[in-house]
PDB file of C-alpha atoms and ligand atoms in Angstrom:
ATOM      1  CA  MET A   9     160.792 178.501  92.062  1.00 47.00           C
ATOM      2  CA  SER A  10     161.690 175.630  89.697  1.00 53.00           C
ATOM      3  CA  SER A  11     158.349 174.085  87.845  1.00 94.00           C
ATOM      4  CA  SER A  12     159.639 170.536  87.969  1.00 97.00           C
ATOM      5  CA  ILE A  13     159.311 167.468  90.514  1.00 98.00           C
ATOM      6  CA  LEU A  14     161.553 164.128  90.324  1.00 98.00           C
ATOM      7  CA  VAL A  15     160.000 160.949  91.689  1.00 98.00           C
ATOM      8  CA  ILE A  16     162.158 158.170  92.285  1.00 98.00           C
ATOM      9  CA  SER A  17     160.351 154.587  92.193  1.00 97.00           C
ATOM     10  CA  ALA A  18     162.133 151.317  92.986  1.00 95.00           C
ATOM     11  CA  HIS A  19     160.161 149.197  90.720  1.00 93.00           C
ATOM     12  CA  ALA A  20     158.049 149.827  87.519  1.00 91.00           C
ATOM     13  CA  ALA A  21     154.678 150.766  89.173  1.00 91.00           C
ATOM     14  CA  ASP A  22     155.356 151.740  93.124  1.00 95.00           C
ATOM     15  CA  PHE A  23     154.988 155.496  91.778  1.00 97.00           C
ATOM     16  CA  VAL A  24     151.780 154.701  90.666  1.00 97.00           C
ATOM     17  CA  TRP A  25     149.952 153.366  93.485  1.00 96.00           C
ATOM     18  CA  ARG A  26     151.956 155.350  96.280  1.00 97.00           C
ATOM     19  CA  ALA A  27     152.189 159.058  94.600  1.00 98.00           C
ATOM     20  CA  GLY A  28     149.860 158.964  91.264  1.00 98.00           C
ATOM     21  CA  GLY A  29     147.491 161.387  92.721  1.00 98.00           C
ATOM     22  CA  ALA A  30     150.916 163.884  93.615  1.00 98.00           C
ATOM     23  CA  ILE A  31     151.739 163.448  90.095  1.00 98.00           C
ATOM     24  CA  ALA A  32     148.940 164.159  88.267  1.00 98.00           C
ATOM     25  CA  LEU A  33     148.361 166.923  90.370  1.00 98.00           C
ATOM     26  CA  TYR A  34     151.466 168.855  89.919  1.00 98.00           C
ATOM     27  CA  HIS A  35     151.083 167.851  85.915  1.00 98.00           C
ATOM     28  CA  GLN A  36     147.723 169.744  86.274  1.00 97.00           C
ATOM     29  CA  ARG A  37     149.549 172.665  87.424  1.00 97.00           C
ATOM     30  CA  GLY A  38     151.804 172.816  84.962  1.00 97.00           C
ATOM     31  CA  TYR A  39     154.933 171.065  86.434  1.00 98.00           C
ATOM     32  CA  ARG A  40     156.916 168.845  84.368  1.00 98.00           C
ATOM     33  CA  VAL A  41     157.135 165.340  85.853  1.00 98.00           C
ATOM     34  CA  ARG A  42     160.116 162.671  85.571  1.00 98.00           C
ATOM     35  CA  VAL A  43     159.623 159.365  87.425  1.00 98.00           C
ATOM     36  CA  VAL A  44     162.938 157.496  87.484  1.00 98.00           C
ATOM     37  CA  CYS A  45     162.005 153.297  87.615  1.00 97.00           C
ATOM     38  CA  LEU A  46     165.456 151.957  89.020  1.00 96.00           C
ATOM     39  CA  SER A  47     164.042 148.652  87.914  1.00 94.00           C
ATOM     40  CA  TYR A  48     161.391 146.955  86.564  1.00 92.00           C
ATOM     41  CA  GLY A  49     160.056 144.787  89.425  1.00 84.00           C
ATOM     42  CA  GLU A  50     160.697 141.746  87.220  1.00 78.00           C
ATOM     43  CA  ARG A  51     161.170 139.069  89.582  1.00 85.00           C
ATOM     44  CA  GLY A  52     159.316 140.334  92.971  1.00 81.00           C
ATOM     45  CA  GLU A  53     156.425 142.324  92.271  1.00 74.00           C
ATOM     46  CA  SER A  54     155.209 140.807  88.488  1.00 74.00           C
ATOM     47  CA  GLN A  55     153.175 137.622  89.811  1.00 74.00           C
ATOM     48  CA  GLU A  56     150.566 138.155  87.072  1.00 78.00           C
ATOM     49  CA  ALA A  57     153.079 138.782  84.476  1.00 77.00           C
ATOM     50  CA  TRP A  58     154.780 135.237  85.198  1.00 80.00           C
ATOM     51  CA  LYS A  59     151.409 133.131  84.893  1.00 85.00           C
ATOM     52  CA  GLN A  60     151.555 134.139  81.252  1.00 82.00           C
ATOM     53  CA  PRO A  61     152.236 131.238  78.629  1.00 85.00           C
ATOM     54  CA  GLY A  62     155.849 131.475  77.888  1.00 82.00           C
ATOM     55  CA  ALA A  63     156.901 134.115  80.474  1.00 81.00           C
ATOM     56  CA  THR A  64     160.551 135.187  80.495  1.00 87.00           C
ATOM     57  CA  LEU A  65     162.329 137.602  82.502  1.00 85.00           C
ATOM     58  CA  ASP A  66     162.696 139.439  79.367  1.00 89.00           C
ATOM     59  CA  ARG A  67     159.113 139.498  78.408  1.00 87.00           C
ATOM     60  CA  VAL A  68     158.226 139.992  81.809  1.00 85.00           C
ATOM     61  CA  LYS A  69     160.614 143.193  82.074  1.00 88.00           C
ATOM     62  CA  GLU A  70     158.733 144.489  78.802  1.00 90.00           C
ATOM     63  CA  ILE A  71     155.581 143.886  80.027  1.00 88.00           C
ATOM     64  CA  ARG A  72     156.245 145.796  83.260  1.00 89.00           C
ATOM     65  CA  ARG A  73     157.955 148.765  81.021  1.00 93.00           C
ATOM     66  CA  ASN A  74     154.890 149.043  78.775  1.00 93.00           C
ATOM     67  CA  GLU A  75     152.499 148.991  81.752  1.00 92.00           C
ATOM     68  CA  ALA A  76     154.580 151.708  83.560  1.00 94.00           C
ATOM     69  CA  SER A  77     155.091 153.827  80.369  1.00 97.00           C
ATOM     70  CA  CYS A  78     150.991 153.605  80.044  1.00 97.00           C
ATOM     71  CA  ALA A  79     150.742 155.122  83.429  1.00 97.00           C
ATOM     72  CA  ALA A  80     153.096 157.435  83.615  1.00 98.00           C
ATOM     73  CA  GLU A  81     151.443 159.101  80.075  1.00 98.00           C
ATOM     74  CA  ILE A  82     148.077 158.846  81.957  1.00 98.00           C
ATOM     75  CA  LEU A  83     149.508 160.679  84.938  1.00 98.00           C
ATOM     76  CA  GLY A  84     151.291 163.384  82.687  1.00 98.00           C
ATOM     77  CA  ALA A  85     154.908 162.209  83.579  1.00 98.00           C
ATOM     78  CA  GLU A  86     157.952 161.481  81.657  1.00 98.00           C
ATOM     79  CA  ILE A  87     159.610 157.942  82.668  1.00 98.00           C
ATOM     80  CA  ARG A  88     163.261 156.659  82.484  1.00 97.00           C
ATOM     81  CA  PHE A  89     164.003 153.092  83.191  1.00 96.00           C
ATOM     82  CA  TYR A  90     167.443 152.537  84.663  1.00 96.00           C
ATOM     83  CA  ASP A  91     167.072 148.393  84.761  1.00 91.00           C
ATOM     84  CA  CYS A  92     169.532 148.089  87.779  1.00 91.00           C
ATOM     85  CA  GLY A  93     167.904 144.739  88.604  1.00 87.00           C
ATOM     86  CA  ASP A  94     165.559 143.148  90.664  1.00 86.00           C
ATOM     87  CA  TYR A  95     166.081 140.840  93.908  1.00 87.00           C
ATOM     88  CA  PRO A  96     168.161 142.271  94.705  1.00 89.00           C
ATOM     89  CA  LEU A  97     168.183 145.766  93.094  1.00 91.00           C
ATOM     90  CA  GLN A  98     172.118 146.829  92.829  1.00 88.00           C
ATOM     91  CA  PRO A  99     172.544 150.412  91.910  1.00 84.00           C
ATOM     92  CA  SER A 100     175.707 150.774  90.133  1.00 87.00           C
ATOM     93  CA  THR A 101     177.857 153.899  90.346  1.00 90.00           C
ATOM     94  CA  GLU A 102     176.791 154.692  87.093  1.00 91.00           C
ATOM     95  CA  ALA A 103     173.132 154.552  87.953  1.00 92.00           C
ATOM     96  CA  ILE A 104     174.378 156.752  91.444  1.00 94.00           C
ATOM     97  CA  GLY A 105     176.124 158.846  88.563  1.00 94.00           C
ATOM     98  CA  ARG A 106     172.880 159.228  86.544  1.00 95.00           C
ATOM     99  CA  LEU A 107     170.530 160.214  89.182  1.00 97.00           C
ATOM    100  CA  VAL A 108     172.668 163.030  90.247  1.00 97.00           C
ATOM    101  CA  GLY A 109     172.473 164.433  86.632  1.00 96.00           C
ATOM    102  CA  GLU A 110     168.888 164.200  86.964  1.00 96.00           C
ATOM    103  CA  TYR A 111     168.981 166.175  89.984  1.00 97.00           C
ATOM    104  CA  ARG A 112     171.081 168.682  88.390  1.00 97.00           C
ATOM    105  CA  ASP A 113     169.604 168.873  85.048  1.00 95.00           C
ATOM    106  CA  LEU A 114     165.687 169.126  86.438  1.00 96.00           C
ATOM    107  CA  GLN A 115     166.619 170.914  89.564  1.00 97.00           C
ATOM    108  CA  PRO A 116     163.056 169.863  91.070  1.00 97.00           C
ATOM    109  CA  ALA A 117     161.135 171.703  93.187  1.00 97.00           C
ATOM    110  CA  LEU A 118     160.293 168.503  95.329  1.00 97.00           C
ATOM    111  CA  ILE A 119     161.104 164.539  95.655  1.00 98.00           C
ATOM    112  CA  LEU A 120     159.039 161.726  95.749  1.00 98.00           C
ATOM    113  CA  THR A 121     160.592 158.384  97.101  1.00 98.00           C
ATOM    114  CA  HIS A 122     160.307 155.841  99.258  1.00 98.00           C
ATOM    115  CA  PRO A 123     160.639 155.751 102.945  1.00 98.00           C
ATOM    116  CA  PRO A 124     163.687 154.080 104.524  1.00 97.00           C
ATOM    117  CA  HIS A 125     161.829 150.885 106.121  1.00 96.00           C
ATOM    118  CA  ASP A 126     160.257 148.049 104.548  1.00 96.00           C
ATOM    119  CA  PRO A 127     160.532 144.319 105.664  1.00 96.00           C
ATOM    120  CA  TYR A 128     158.410 143.225 102.828  1.00 94.00           C
ATOM    121  CA  ASN A 129     160.799 144.268 100.275  1.00 93.00           C
ATOM    122  CA  PRO A 130     164.188 145.587 101.345  1.00 93.00           C
ATOM    123  CA  ASP A 131     164.912 146.999  97.516  1.00 95.00           C
ATOM    124  CA  HIS A 132     162.338 149.831  98.320  1.00 96.00           C
ATOM    125  CA  ALA A 133     164.802 150.792 101.184  1.00 96.00           C
ATOM    126  CA  VAL A 134     167.940 150.707  98.600  1.00 95.00           C
ATOM    127  CA  ALA A 135     166.056 153.028  97.011  1.00 96.00           C
ATOM    128  CA  HIS A 136     165.075 155.341  99.308  1.00 97.00           C
ATOM    129  CA  GLU A 137     169.156 155.477 100.389  1.00 96.00           C
ATOM    130  CA  LEU A 138     170.256 155.807  96.698  1.00 96.00           C
ATOM    131  CA  ALA A 139     167.531 158.951  96.262  1.00 97.00           C
ATOM    132  CA  LEU A 140     169.058 160.707  99.309  1.00 97.00           C
ATOM    133  CA  ARG A 141     172.404 159.719  98.884  1.00 96.00           C
ATOM    134  CA  SER A 142     172.404 161.141  95.045  1.00 97.00           C
ATOM    135  CA  ARG A 143     170.313 164.187  96.359  1.00 98.00           C
ATOM    136  CA  VAL A 144     173.442 164.758  98.513  1.00 97.00           C
ATOM    137  CA  TYR A 145     176.132 164.287  95.868  1.00 97.00           C
ATOM    138  CA  ALA A 146     174.226 166.480  93.617  1.00 98.00           C
ATOM    139  CA  GLN A 147     174.372 169.457  96.020  1.00 97.00           C
ATOM    140  CA  ALA A 148     178.393 169.075  96.573  1.00 96.00           C
ATOM    141  CA  ALA A 149     180.253 171.475  94.246  1.00 94.00           C
ATOM    142  CA  GLY A 150     183.057 169.259  94.065  1.00 93.00           C
ATOM    143  CA  TYR A 151     181.199 166.259  92.754  1.00 93.00           C
ATOM    144  CA  PRO A 152     181.934 165.752  89.026  1.00 89.00           C
ATOM    145  CA  ALA A 153     178.947 166.312  87.059  1.00 88.00           C
ATOM    146  CA  GLU A 154     177.061 168.370  84.622  1.00 90.00           C
ATOM    147  CA  GLY A 155     175.193 171.313  85.661  1.00 92.00           C
ATOM    148  CA  LYS A 156     174.802 173.456  88.659  1.00 95.00           C
ATOM    149  CA  PRO A 157     174.718 171.932  92.178  1.00 96.00           C
ATOM    150  CA  LEU A 158     171.181 171.428  93.919  1.00 97.00           C
ATOM    151  CA  GLY A 159     169.623 173.427  95.955  1.00 96.00           C
ATOM    152  CA  ALA A 160     167.934 171.734  98.934  1.00 97.00           C
ATOM    153  CA  PRO A 161     164.460 170.553  97.413  1.00 97.00           C
ATOM    154  CA  PRO A 162     162.271 168.954 100.146  1.00 97.00           C
ATOM    155  CA  VAL A 163     162.123 165.001  99.889  1.00 98.00           C
ATOM    156  CA  PHE A 164     158.657 163.338 100.675  1.00 98.00           C
ATOM    157  CA  LEU A 165     158.294 159.840 101.498  1.00 98.00           C
ATOM    158  CA  PHE A 166     155.297 157.875 100.218  1.00 97.00           C
ATOM    159  CA  GLU A 167     153.194 155.346 102.167  1.00 97.00           C
ATOM    160  CA  PRO A 168     154.303 151.881 101.710  1.00 96.00           C
ATOM    161  CA  HIS A 169     151.985 149.048 101.042  1.00 94.00           C
ATOM    162  CA  GLN A 170     151.991 147.819 105.062  1.00 95.00           C
ATOM    163  CA  PRO A 171     152.343 151.374 106.541  1.00 96.00           C
ATOM    164  CA  GLU A 172     152.376 150.067 110.477  1.00 96.00           C
ATOM    165  CA  GLN A 173     155.099 147.515 109.703  1.00 96.00           C
ATOM    166  CA  CYS A 174     157.242 149.998 107.757  1.00 96.00           C
ATOM    167  CA  ARG A 175     156.953 152.313 110.710  1.00 96.00           C
ATOM    168  CA  PHE A 176     155.326 155.182 108.199  1.00 98.00           C
ATOM    169  CA  ARG A 177     153.530 157.734 110.099  1.00 97.00           C
ATOM    170  CA  PRO A 178     151.439 160.267 107.693  1.00 97.00           C
ATOM    171  CA  GLU A 179     153.134 163.644 108.581  1.00 97.00           C
ATOM    172  CA  VAL A 180     151.456 165.364 105.133  1.00 98.00           C
ATOM    173  CA  LEU A 181     148.040 164.311 103.679  1.00 98.00           C
ATOM    174  CA  LEU A 182     147.898 165.840 100.155  1.00 98.00           C
ATOM    175  CA  ASP A 183     144.223 166.368  98.645  1.00 98.00           C
ATOM    176  CA  ILE A 184     144.380 164.400  95.621  1.00 98.00           C
ATOM    177  CA  THR A 185     140.372 164.652  94.897  1.00 98.00           C
ATOM    178  CA  PRO A 186     140.523 166.664  91.464  1.00 98.00           C
ATOM    179  CA  VAL A 187     142.906 163.935  90.113  1.00 98.00           C
ATOM    180  CA  PHE A 188     141.718 160.698  91.797  1.00 98.00           C
ATOM    181  CA  GLU A 189     139.672 159.542  88.522  1.00 98.00           C
ATOM    182  CA  ILE A 190     143.224 159.880  86.589  1.00 98.00           C
ATOM    183  CA  LYS A 191     144.765 157.631  89.228  1.00 98.00           C
ATOM    184  CA  LYS A 192     142.166 155.108  89.001  1.00 97.00           C
ATOM    185  CA  LYS A 193     142.884 154.855  85.252  1.00 97.00           C
ATOM    186  CA  ALA A 194     146.505 154.886  85.691  1.00 97.00           C
ATOM    187  CA  MET A 195     146.356 151.964  88.323  1.00 96.00           C
ATOM    188  CA  GLU A 196     143.901 150.173  86.088  1.00 94.00           C
ATOM    189  CA  SER A 197     146.965 150.366  83.222  1.00 93.00           C
ATOM    190  CA  ILE A 198     148.709 148.056  85.335  1.00 89.00           C
ATOM    191  CA  PRO A 199     147.426 144.420  84.896  1.00 82.00           C
ATOM    192  CA  ALA A 200     150.371 143.010  86.363  1.00 75.00           C
ATOM    193  CA  GLN A 201     149.446 144.157  89.767  1.00 79.00           C
ATOM    194  CA  LYS A 202     145.730 143.695  89.592  1.00 83.00           C
ATOM    195  CA  TYR A 203     145.158 142.834  93.057  1.00 84.00           C
ATOM    196  CA  MET A 204     146.420 146.253  94.433  1.00 89.00           C
ATOM    197  CA  TRP A 205     143.698 148.475  92.274  1.00 93.00           C
ATOM    198  CA  GLU A 206     140.981 148.037  95.132  1.00 94.00           C
ATOM    199  CA  TYR A 207     143.399 148.494  97.922  1.00 96.00           C
ATOM    200  CA  TYR A 208     144.879 151.442  96.942  1.00 96.00           C
ATOM    201  CA  ALA A 209     141.381 152.835  96.119  1.00 97.00           C
ATOM    202  CA  GLU A 210     140.317 152.496  99.511  1.00 97.00           C
ATOM    203  CA  LEU A 211     143.383 153.529 100.874  1.00 98.00           C
ATOM    204  CA  ALA A 212     142.782 157.265  99.011  1.00 98.00           C
ATOM    205  CA  LYS A 213     139.306 157.288 100.408  1.00 98.00           C
ATOM    206  CA  ARG A 214     140.333 156.381 104.433  1.00 98.00           C
ATOM    207  CA  ARG A 215     143.443 159.149 103.872  1.00 98.00           C
ATOM    208  CA  GLY A 216     140.678 161.263 102.282  1.00 98.00           C
ATOM    209  CA  ILE A 217     138.676 160.818 105.641  1.00 98.00           C
ATOM    210  CA  GLN A 218     141.667 161.407 107.674  1.00 98.00           C
ATOM    211  CA  ALA A 219     142.397 164.720 105.671  1.00 98.00           C
ATOM    212  CA  VAL A 220     139.095 166.143 105.987  1.00 98.00           C
ATOM    213  CA  ARG A 221     139.346 165.467 109.953  1.00 98.00           C
ATOM    214  CA  ASN A 222     142.682 167.041 109.842  1.00 98.00           C
ATOM    215  CA  SER A 223     141.586 170.240 108.202  1.00 97.00           C
ATOM    216  CA  GLY A 224     138.142 170.835 108.346  1.00 97.00           C
ATOM    217  CA  ARG A 225     138.029 170.810 104.578  1.00 97.00           C
ATOM    218  CA  LYS A 226     135.032 168.616 103.948  1.00 97.00           C
ATOM    219  CA  GLN A 227     135.375 168.924 100.153  1.00 98.00           C
ATOM    220  CA  ILE A 228     138.341 166.493 100.363  1.00 98.00           C
ATOM    221  CA  ARG A 229     137.082 162.943  99.540  1.00 98.00           C
ATOM    222  CA  TYR A 230     140.601 161.511  98.494  1.00 98.00           C
ATOM    223  CA  ALA A 231     144.551 161.842  99.576  1.00 98.00           C
ATOM    224  CA  GLU A 232     147.908 160.606  99.694  1.00 98.00           C
ATOM    225  CA  ALA A 233     149.791 160.217 102.710  1.00 98.00           C
ATOM    226  CA  PHE A 234     153.775 161.534 102.691  1.00 98.00           C
ATOM    227  CA  GLU A 235     156.381 161.617 105.612  1.00 98.00           C
ATOM    228  CA  ARG A 236     159.015 164.103 105.499  1.00 98.00           C
ATOM    229  CA  ALA A 237     162.855 163.258 105.003  1.00 97.00           C
ATOM    230  CA  TYR A 238     163.618 166.705 106.170  1.00 97.00           C
ATOM    231  CA  PRO A 239     162.257 169.728 108.559  1.00 96.00           C
ATOM    232  CA  GLN A 240     159.802 171.864 107.033  1.00 95.00           C
ATOM    233  CA  VAL A 241     161.272 175.238 106.619  1.00 95.00           C
ATOM    234  CA  THR A 242     158.465 178.021 107.059  1.00 95.00           C
ATOM    235  CA  GLU A 243     157.710 181.544 108.350  1.00 97.00           C
ATOM    236  CA  GLU A 244     154.277 180.388 109.352  1.00 95.00           C
ATOM    237  CA  LEU A 245     153.433 178.120 111.498  1.00 92.00           C
ATOM    238  CA  SER A 246     150.313 176.580 109.862  1.00 83.00           C
TER     239      SER A 246
HETATM  240 ZN1   ZN B 303     158.077 147.816  94.807  1.00 66.43          ZN
END
């Protein structure tokens, strides 16, 4: 089995709130984790950064880049920024080609990205579509890119900010108790979205309670929820 995972995040910090626990957990297990941020979220998700005196688009991008890099380092991930723009996020053919390259280069064991619906930020849906589309291209022997065609790694869709409105239904609850303090530290390295810290700490606790209820494993205190983009293939029904 490959020992890497690929995380495709629409904006600079989405991966931290939604999948920081999964990233830290897999890093601790010896996996190489690569995060691709398609955009800095410089227009839509940088409210605090815009309040700073003398804020410009370039300055806000720089702030978001530094924050996301710091969070990735805390979680144990490498990070790449595509700077595809924000409001709207407009992925170019070049960006798709780069993503295909990431898949073929890493041959990830699993992929984490956004679910397909988000009426609060349509760019999350764009990221979803792009992540799945480039995965399919990476599988095609005839697609003109370097490296071996990709196999069929599972895709897990992380929890959006307002799950009910995004038609998100938890299908997988990942126990992140051993790495929750690391996730918390990573979240706190993002002051541009300070209003998210408490919300996602409480969400992890709530998903943890649900994980106990669904497994009987009383030691679980914190969890992250995911949907699956494709069916699970198994020899055991468990
Ligand atoms: Zn976002």
